[in-house]
Coordinates of C-alpha atoms in Angstrom, one line a residue:
Chain A
M1 CA 7.0 29.8 76.7
T2 CA 5.7 26.4 74.2
G3 CA 5.2 22.5 74.7
E4 CA 1.6 20.6 75.4
D5 CA -0.2 23.8 76.3
D6 CA 0.4 24.6 72.5
L7 CA -0.3 21.9 71.2
W8 CA -4.1 22.1 70.6
P9 CA -4.0 26.6 69.0
L10 CA -0.5 25.4 66.9
V11 CA -3.6 22.2 65.0
T12 CA -6.3 24.7 64.9
G13 CA -3.8 27.8 63.8
F14 CA -2.5 26.0 60.8
L15 CA -6.3 24.1 60.5
G16 CA -8.0 27.4 60.0
I17 CA -5.0 28.7 57.8
S18 CA -4.4 26.0 55.2
L19 CA -8.6 26.3 54.1
L20 CA -7.4 29.7 53.2
S21 CA -3.9 28.2 51.6
V22 CA -5.5 28.8 47.8
G23 CA -2.2 29.3 44.9
G24 CA -0.6 26.7 46.8
G25 CA 1.0 26.8 50.8
I26 CA 3.1 29.7 50.8
A27 CA 0.2 31.9 49.5
V28 CA -0.6 31.8 52.7
L29 CA 3.8 32.8 53.9
P30 CA 1.8 36.5 56.0
E31 CA -0.6 34.6 57.9
M32 CA 1.2 32.0 59.5
H33 CA 3.5 34.7 60.3
R34 CA 0.8 36.4 62.2
L35 CA -0.1 33.4 63.9
V36 CA 3.7 32.5 64.7
V37 CA 5.1 35.2 65.8
E38 CA 2.7 38.3 66.8
S39 CA -0.5 35.8 68.2
H40 CA 1.9 33.8 70.6
G41 CA 4.8 34.6 70.8
W42 CA 6.2 31.1 69.6
M43 CA 9.2 32.6 67.8
D44 CA 10.6 36.1 67.2
G45 CA 10.8 37.4 63.0
L46 CA 14.2 36.5 62.7
A47 CA 13.3 32.9 63.8
F48 CA 10.6 32.3 61.9
A49 CA 12.1 33.7 58.5
K50 CA 15.7 31.2 59.4
R51 CA 13.6 28.4 58.9
Y52 CA 11.2 29.9 55.7
A53 CA 14.6 30.1 54.9
L54 CA 14.9 25.8 55.5
A55 CA 13.0 24.9 53.9
Q56 CA 13.4 27.1 51.3
A57 CA 16.4 25.5 50.4
A58 CA 16.2 21.6 52.0
P59 CA 14.7 19.5 49.0
G60 CA 11.3 18.9 49.8
P61 CA 7.9 21.1 50.2
N62 CA 8.7 24.2 50.4
I63 CA 4.9 23.9 53.3
M64 CA 8.1 21.5 54.8
V65 CA 7.9 25.3 57.1
V66 CA 5.0 24.4 59.0
G67 CA 7.0 21.5 60.1
L68 CA 10.3 22.9 61.2
I69 CA 7.4 26.0 63.2
G70 CA 5.5 22.8 64.4
W71 CA 8.9 21.2 66.4
H72 CA 10.1 24.5 67.9
V73 CA 7.1 24.9 70.0
A74 CA 5.9 21.4 70.7
G75 CA 8.6 19.1 69.6
A76 CA 8.3 15.2 67.2
I77 CA 4.4 15.4 67.9
G78 CA 3.6 19.4 67.5
M79 CA 5.6 18.6 64.1
V80 CA 3.6 15.8 62.4
S81 CA 0.2 18.3 64.1
A82 CA 1.2 21.0 62.9
M83 CA 1.4 19.4 59.7
L84 CA -1.1 16.5 59.3
A85 CA -3.1 20.4 60.5
M86 CA -2.8 22.0 57.7
C87 CA -2.1 18.7 55.5
G88 CA -5.0 16.9 55.9
P89 CA -8.4 18.3 55.0
T90 CA -7.4 20.0 51.9
S91 CA -5.4 15.9 50.8
L92 CA -9.0 14.7 51.2
L93 CA -10.5 17.6 49.5
A94 CA -7.6 16.9 46.7
Y95 CA -8.4 13.1 47.1
A96 CA -11.7 14.1 46.2
F97 CA -11.7 16.4 43.7
A98 CA -9.1 13.0 41.6
R99 CA -12.0 11.0 42.6
L100 CA -14.4 13.3 40.7
R101 CA -12.6 14.0 37.4
R102 CA -11.8 10.5 36.6
R103 CA -15.6 9.2 37.6
V104 CA -16.0 12.0 34.3
A105 CA -12.7 12.0 32.1
G106 CA -13.9 13.6 29.4
A107 CA -16.5 15.4 30.0
R108 CA -16.7 18.9 28.4
W109 CA -16.7 21.1 31.4
M110 CA -13.8 18.7 32.5
R111 CA -11.8 19.4 30.3
V112 CA -12.3 22.7 30.2
F113 CA -11.6 23.2 33.5
E114 CA -8.0 20.9 33.1
R115 CA -6.9 22.7 30.3
G116 CA -7.9 26.8 31.6
M117 CA -5.1 26.3 33.9
V118 CA -2.5 25.0 32.4
P119 CA -0.9 28.3 31.2
I120 CA -1.8 29.8 35.1
A121 CA -0.2 25.9 36.3
I122 CA 2.9 27.1 34.3
G123 CA 3.2 30.7 34.5
L124 CA 3.6 30.1 38.6
I125 CA 6.1 28.1 38.1
A126 CA 7.9 30.4 35.9
A127 CA 7.3 33.0 38.4
S128 CA 7.9 31.0 41.2
G129 CA 11.5 30.5 39.9
L130 CA 12.8 33.9 39.2
L131 CA 11.6 34.9 42.7
L132 CA 14.5 32.4 43.7
A133 CA 16.6 34.2 41.6
S134 CA 15.9 37.4 42.7
G135 CA 16.6 36.7 46.6
A136 CA 20.1 34.5 45.5
A137 CA 21.3 37.2 42.7
E138 CA 24.2 38.4 45.3
G139 CA 25.6 40.1 42.9
W140 CA 26.4 38.3 38.4
L141 CA 27.9 35.4 40.0
P142 CA 24.3 34.4 41.3
V143 CA 22.2 35.3 38.4
A144 CA 24.7 33.9 35.6
I145 CA 24.2 30.0 37.7
S146 CA 20.2 30.9 37.9
A147 CA 21.0 31.7 33.3
G148 CA 23.4 28.8 32.7
S149 CA 21.5 26.5 34.8
T150 CA 18.2 27.6 33.2
L151 CA 19.5 27.2 30.0
F152 CA 20.9 23.4 31.0
V153 CA 17.8 22.5 32.0
W154 CA 15.5 24.0 29.3
R155 CA 18.1 22.7 26.6
T156 CA 19.8 19.7 27.9
R157 CA 18.0 15.6 29.1
R158 CA 20.8 15.1 31.9
S159 CA 19.7 15.6 35.5
P160 CA 19.1 18.7 37.4
L161 CA 21.8 17.8 39.7
W162 CA 24.6 18.3 36.8
V163 CA 24.0 22.7 38.0
L164 CA 23.2 21.9 41.7
A165 CA 26.7 20.6 42.8
V166 CA 27.8 23.3 39.8
G167 CA 26.2 25.9 42.0
A168 CA 27.3 24.7 45.3
V169 CA 30.9 24.5 43.8
L170 CA 31.0 28.4 42.2
G171 CA 29.5 28.8 46.0
A172 CA 31.7 27.6 47.7
L173 CA 35.1 29.2 45.6
F174 CA 33.7 32.6 45.6
L175 CA 30.6 33.6 46.6
H176 CA 32.0 34.5 50.6
Chain B
M1 CA 0.6 6.9 29.2
S2 CA 2.9 4.1 28.3
E3 CA 3.1 2.5 31.7
R4 CA 1.1 1.4 34.6
P5 CA 4.2 2.0 37.9
S6 CA 3.1 -0.4 40.6
R7 CA 2.7 1.6 44.3
T8 CA 5.9 1.0 45.3
A9 CA 7.2 2.7 41.7
L10 CA 5.6 5.4 42.8
F11 CA 6.0 5.7 46.6
L12 CA 10.3 4.9 45.3
G13 CA 9.2 8.0 43.1
Y14 CA 8.3 10.2 45.0
L15 CA 10.6 9.6 47.9
Q16 CA 13.3 10.3 45.8
I17 CA 11.4 14.0 44.2
G18 CA 11.2 14.7 48.2
L19 CA 15.1 14.1 48.5
T20 CA 16.1 15.5 45.2
S21 CA 13.7 18.8 45.0
F22 CA 15.8 21.3 45.7
G23 CA 14.0 25.6 44.0
G24 CA 10.5 22.7 45.1
V25 CA 9.1 19.5 43.8
N26 CA 7.2 20.6 41.1
A27 CA 9.7 20.9 38.3
W28 CA 11.3 17.9 39.3
A29 CA 8.2 16.1 39.7
R30 CA 7.6 16.9 36.3
R31 CA 11.1 16.2 34.9
F32 CA 10.6 12.1 36.7
F33 CA 7.2 11.5 35.6
V34 CA 7.6 13.2 31.7
E35 CA 11.1 12.8 31.1
K36 CA 12.6 10.4 33.1
K37 CA 9.3 6.9 32.9
G38 CA 7.4 8.8 30.8
W39 CA 4.0 7.5 32.4
L40 CA 2.6 10.9 31.9
T41 CA 2.7 12.9 28.9
E42 CA 3.8 16.9 29.1
Q43 CA 0.2 17.7 28.2
E44 CA -1.2 15.1 31.4
Y45 CA 2.0 15.9 34.1
A46 CA 0.7 20.4 33.4
E47 CA -2.8 19.3 33.6
V48 CA -2.2 17.6 37.3
L49 CA 0.1 20.5 38.3
G50 CA -2.9 23.1 37.3
I51 CA -5.7 21.5 39.4
G52 CA -3.7 20.9 41.6
Q53 CA -2.2 25.1 42.3
V54 CA -5.8 26.1 42.1
L55 CA -7.8 23.8 45.0
P56 CA -6.6 25.7 48.8
G57 CA -3.2 23.1 49.7
P58 CA -0.7 22.6 49.6
N59 CA 0.4 22.4 45.2
A60 CA 2.7 19.9 45.3
L61 CA 1.2 17.9 48.0
N62 CA -2.3 18.1 45.6
T63 CA -0.1 17.5 42.4
A64 CA 0.4 14.2 44.7
I65 CA -2.8 13.3 45.5
G66 CA -4.0 13.8 41.6
I67 CA -0.8 11.3 40.0
G68 CA -1.5 9.3 42.9
T69 CA -5.0 8.8 42.5
Y70 CA -5.1 9.0 39.1
F71 CA -3.1 5.4 39.1
H72 CA -3.6 4.0 42.0
G73 CA -6.6 5.6 43.2
A74 CA -6.6 6.3 47.4
T75 CA -3.7 3.5 47.6
G76 CA -2.2 5.4 44.6
A77 CA -2.5 8.8 46.3
I78 CA -1.6 7.9 50.4
V79 CA 1.5 6.3 48.6
C80 CA 2.5 9.0 46.8
A81 CA 2.1 11.7 49.3
L82 CA 4.1 9.3 52.6
G83 CA 6.7 9.2 49.6
L84 CA 7.2 13.0 49.1
F85 CA 7.0 14.1 53.1
T86 CA 8.7 10.7 54.3
G87 CA 12.3 12.4 52.8
P88 CA 12.7 15.4 53.4
M89 CA 10.7 15.1 56.8
V90 CA 13.4 13.0 58.8
L91 CA 16.0 15.4 56.9
L92 CA 15.0 18.5 58.3
A93 CA 14.1 17.2 61.7
A94 CA 17.7 16.1 61.5
V95 CA 19.2 19.5 60.3
A96 CA 16.4 21.4 61.8
S97 CA 19.2 21.7 64.8
L98 CA 22.1 22.4 62.7
Y99 CA 20.9 25.1 60.8
D100 CA 20.3 27.1 63.2
T101 CA 24.2 26.7 64.9
Y102 CA 25.7 26.5 61.2
G103 CA 23.3 28.2 59.1
Q104 CA 25.1 31.7 59.1
L105 CA 28.3 30.6 59.0
P106 CA 29.4 32.2 55.7
L107 CA 30.9 28.9 53.7
V108 CA 27.4 27.4 54.4
R109 CA 25.9 30.2 53.0
A110 CA 27.6 30.9 50.1
I111 CA 27.3 27.0 48.9
L112 CA 22.8 27.3 49.6
T113 CA 23.1 30.8 47.8
G114 CA 24.8 29.0 44.8
I115 CA 23.1 26.4 44.9
A116 CA 19.2 28.3 45.5
A117 CA 20.7 30.3 42.7
A118 CA 21.1 26.3 40.0
A119 CA 17.7 25.3 41.6
A120 CA 15.9 28.4 40.0
G121 CA 17.7 28.3 37.2
M122 CA 16.0 24.8 36.5
V123 CA 12.4 25.9 37.5
M124 CA 12.5 28.4 35.3
G125 CA 14.5 25.6 32.6
T126 CA 11.1 23.3 33.3
A127 CA 8.3 26.2 32.7
V128 CA 10.5 27.2 29.5
K129 CA 10.1 23.7 28.3
M130 CA 6.3 23.1 29.3
V131 CA 6.1 25.9 27.4
T132 CA 8.0 24.8 23.9
K133 CA 6.6 21.5 24.7
L134 CA 3.2 22.5 24.8
R135 CA 2.8 25.1 21.9
P136 CA 0.4 26.9 23.2
S137 CA -2.1 28.9 21.6
R138 CA -1.5 32.7 21.0
T139 CA -4.4 33.7 24.0
L140 CA -3.1 30.9 26.6
L141 CA 0.7 31.8 26.1
C142 CA -1.1 35.6 26.8
I143 CA -2.4 33.6 30.2
G144 CA 0.6 32.2 31.3
L145 CA 2.7 35.0 30.8
A146 CA -0.4 37.6 32.8
A147 CA 0.4 34.5 35.2
F148 CA 3.5 34.8 35.4
T149 CA 3.4 38.9 35.7
L150 CA 1.6 39.7 39.0
A151 CA 3.4 36.1 40.8
A152 CA 6.4 38.1 39.7
L153 CA 5.2 40.7 41.4
K154 CA 4.1 39.2 44.3
V155 CA -0.1 39.9 44.0
R156 CA -1.7 37.6 46.6
M157 CA -2.0 34.6 44.6
P158 CA -6.2 33.7 44.7
Y159 CA -6.3 37.3 43.3
V160 CA -4.2 36.2 40.1
L161 CA -6.3 33.0 40.6
L162 CA -9.2 34.9 41.5
M163 CA -8.4 37.1 37.8
L164 CA -6.9 35.0 35.4
A165 CA -9.0 31.6 36.0
P166 CA -12.5 32.8 34.6
L167 CA -10.1 33.4 31.4
G168 CA -8.1 30.5 31.1
L169 CA -11.8 28.7 31.3
I170 CA -13.2 31.3 28.7
A171 CA -9.8 30.7 26.1
A172 CA -9.8 26.9 26.5
W173 CA -13.6 27.2 26.6
R174 CA -13.9 28.2 23.3
E175 CA -10.4 26.1 22.2
L176 CA -12.3 23.0 22.4
D177 CA -14.8 24.2 20.5
R178 CA -12.3 24.3 17.6

């Protein structure tokens, strides 16, 4: 059963999860699954997986999966409340840190922190690309598209929308 | 920083990023701020992104708040966050029901797979480009490769950060001494 009664557990559930989400919203996907599928039975595992796939396939932050879950549980108000619960407190923290960073700009310990996180940031981007590629790798063609797109984006300054369009066309022609 | 973007420019920028960012926001935000507009250097963007990733919360949003605050304080943070979510929120509300009905049609699935494969390449190409432009020391490169390997092996993110953040801090500390 879904509706207004579920709004409160939805909000408190995502509030709790958001504080664990060090490393990004998708780091807590297993906790979301536990909340949505196992604890409250708001949807089954397949419906959960489909919403996650949609949030991945659509443009925008992958954390939109939380909005989709909220929508399913309590409509538009559910979408907005779940997103606010997931993003509100951590946004305040990010803002507080950004303010601190401006205030102490140039301080040695802050320089160390900023520089020290850069390699991790890039390593995580590369890994998210690889995981996305392996999820799409149904046969040799998607692998070739990923490899070609990597080269295109690395070596040129043209808009990556070109490779997305080519990927869509090749997919439509050869992948079904 | 070549110029300081207005709040409107930041909002419109993030609106555009939100609506085009297949495969995740970070690679697209980098393209917009560093390559297209030149409002941030490669190093500046990488630093905001790194902070956005170690703080809890969606890292694309943390990064947007970091960038907004950097240029315009609280109002900058708000316009960047709103810009980032407005487009995808409307889009997803519209397509969520369609996707349940049509998302598994063979043609739709094939197109989505082709786009996902291309978007994956976009994300990997961005990482390679950042490395080639930033020219990190060998130590930092090794830490980056370790982060890549652990995350690719699906080690849980808090553990990856707990293991590697101290190494990153030590390496950055030693390099600042030189």
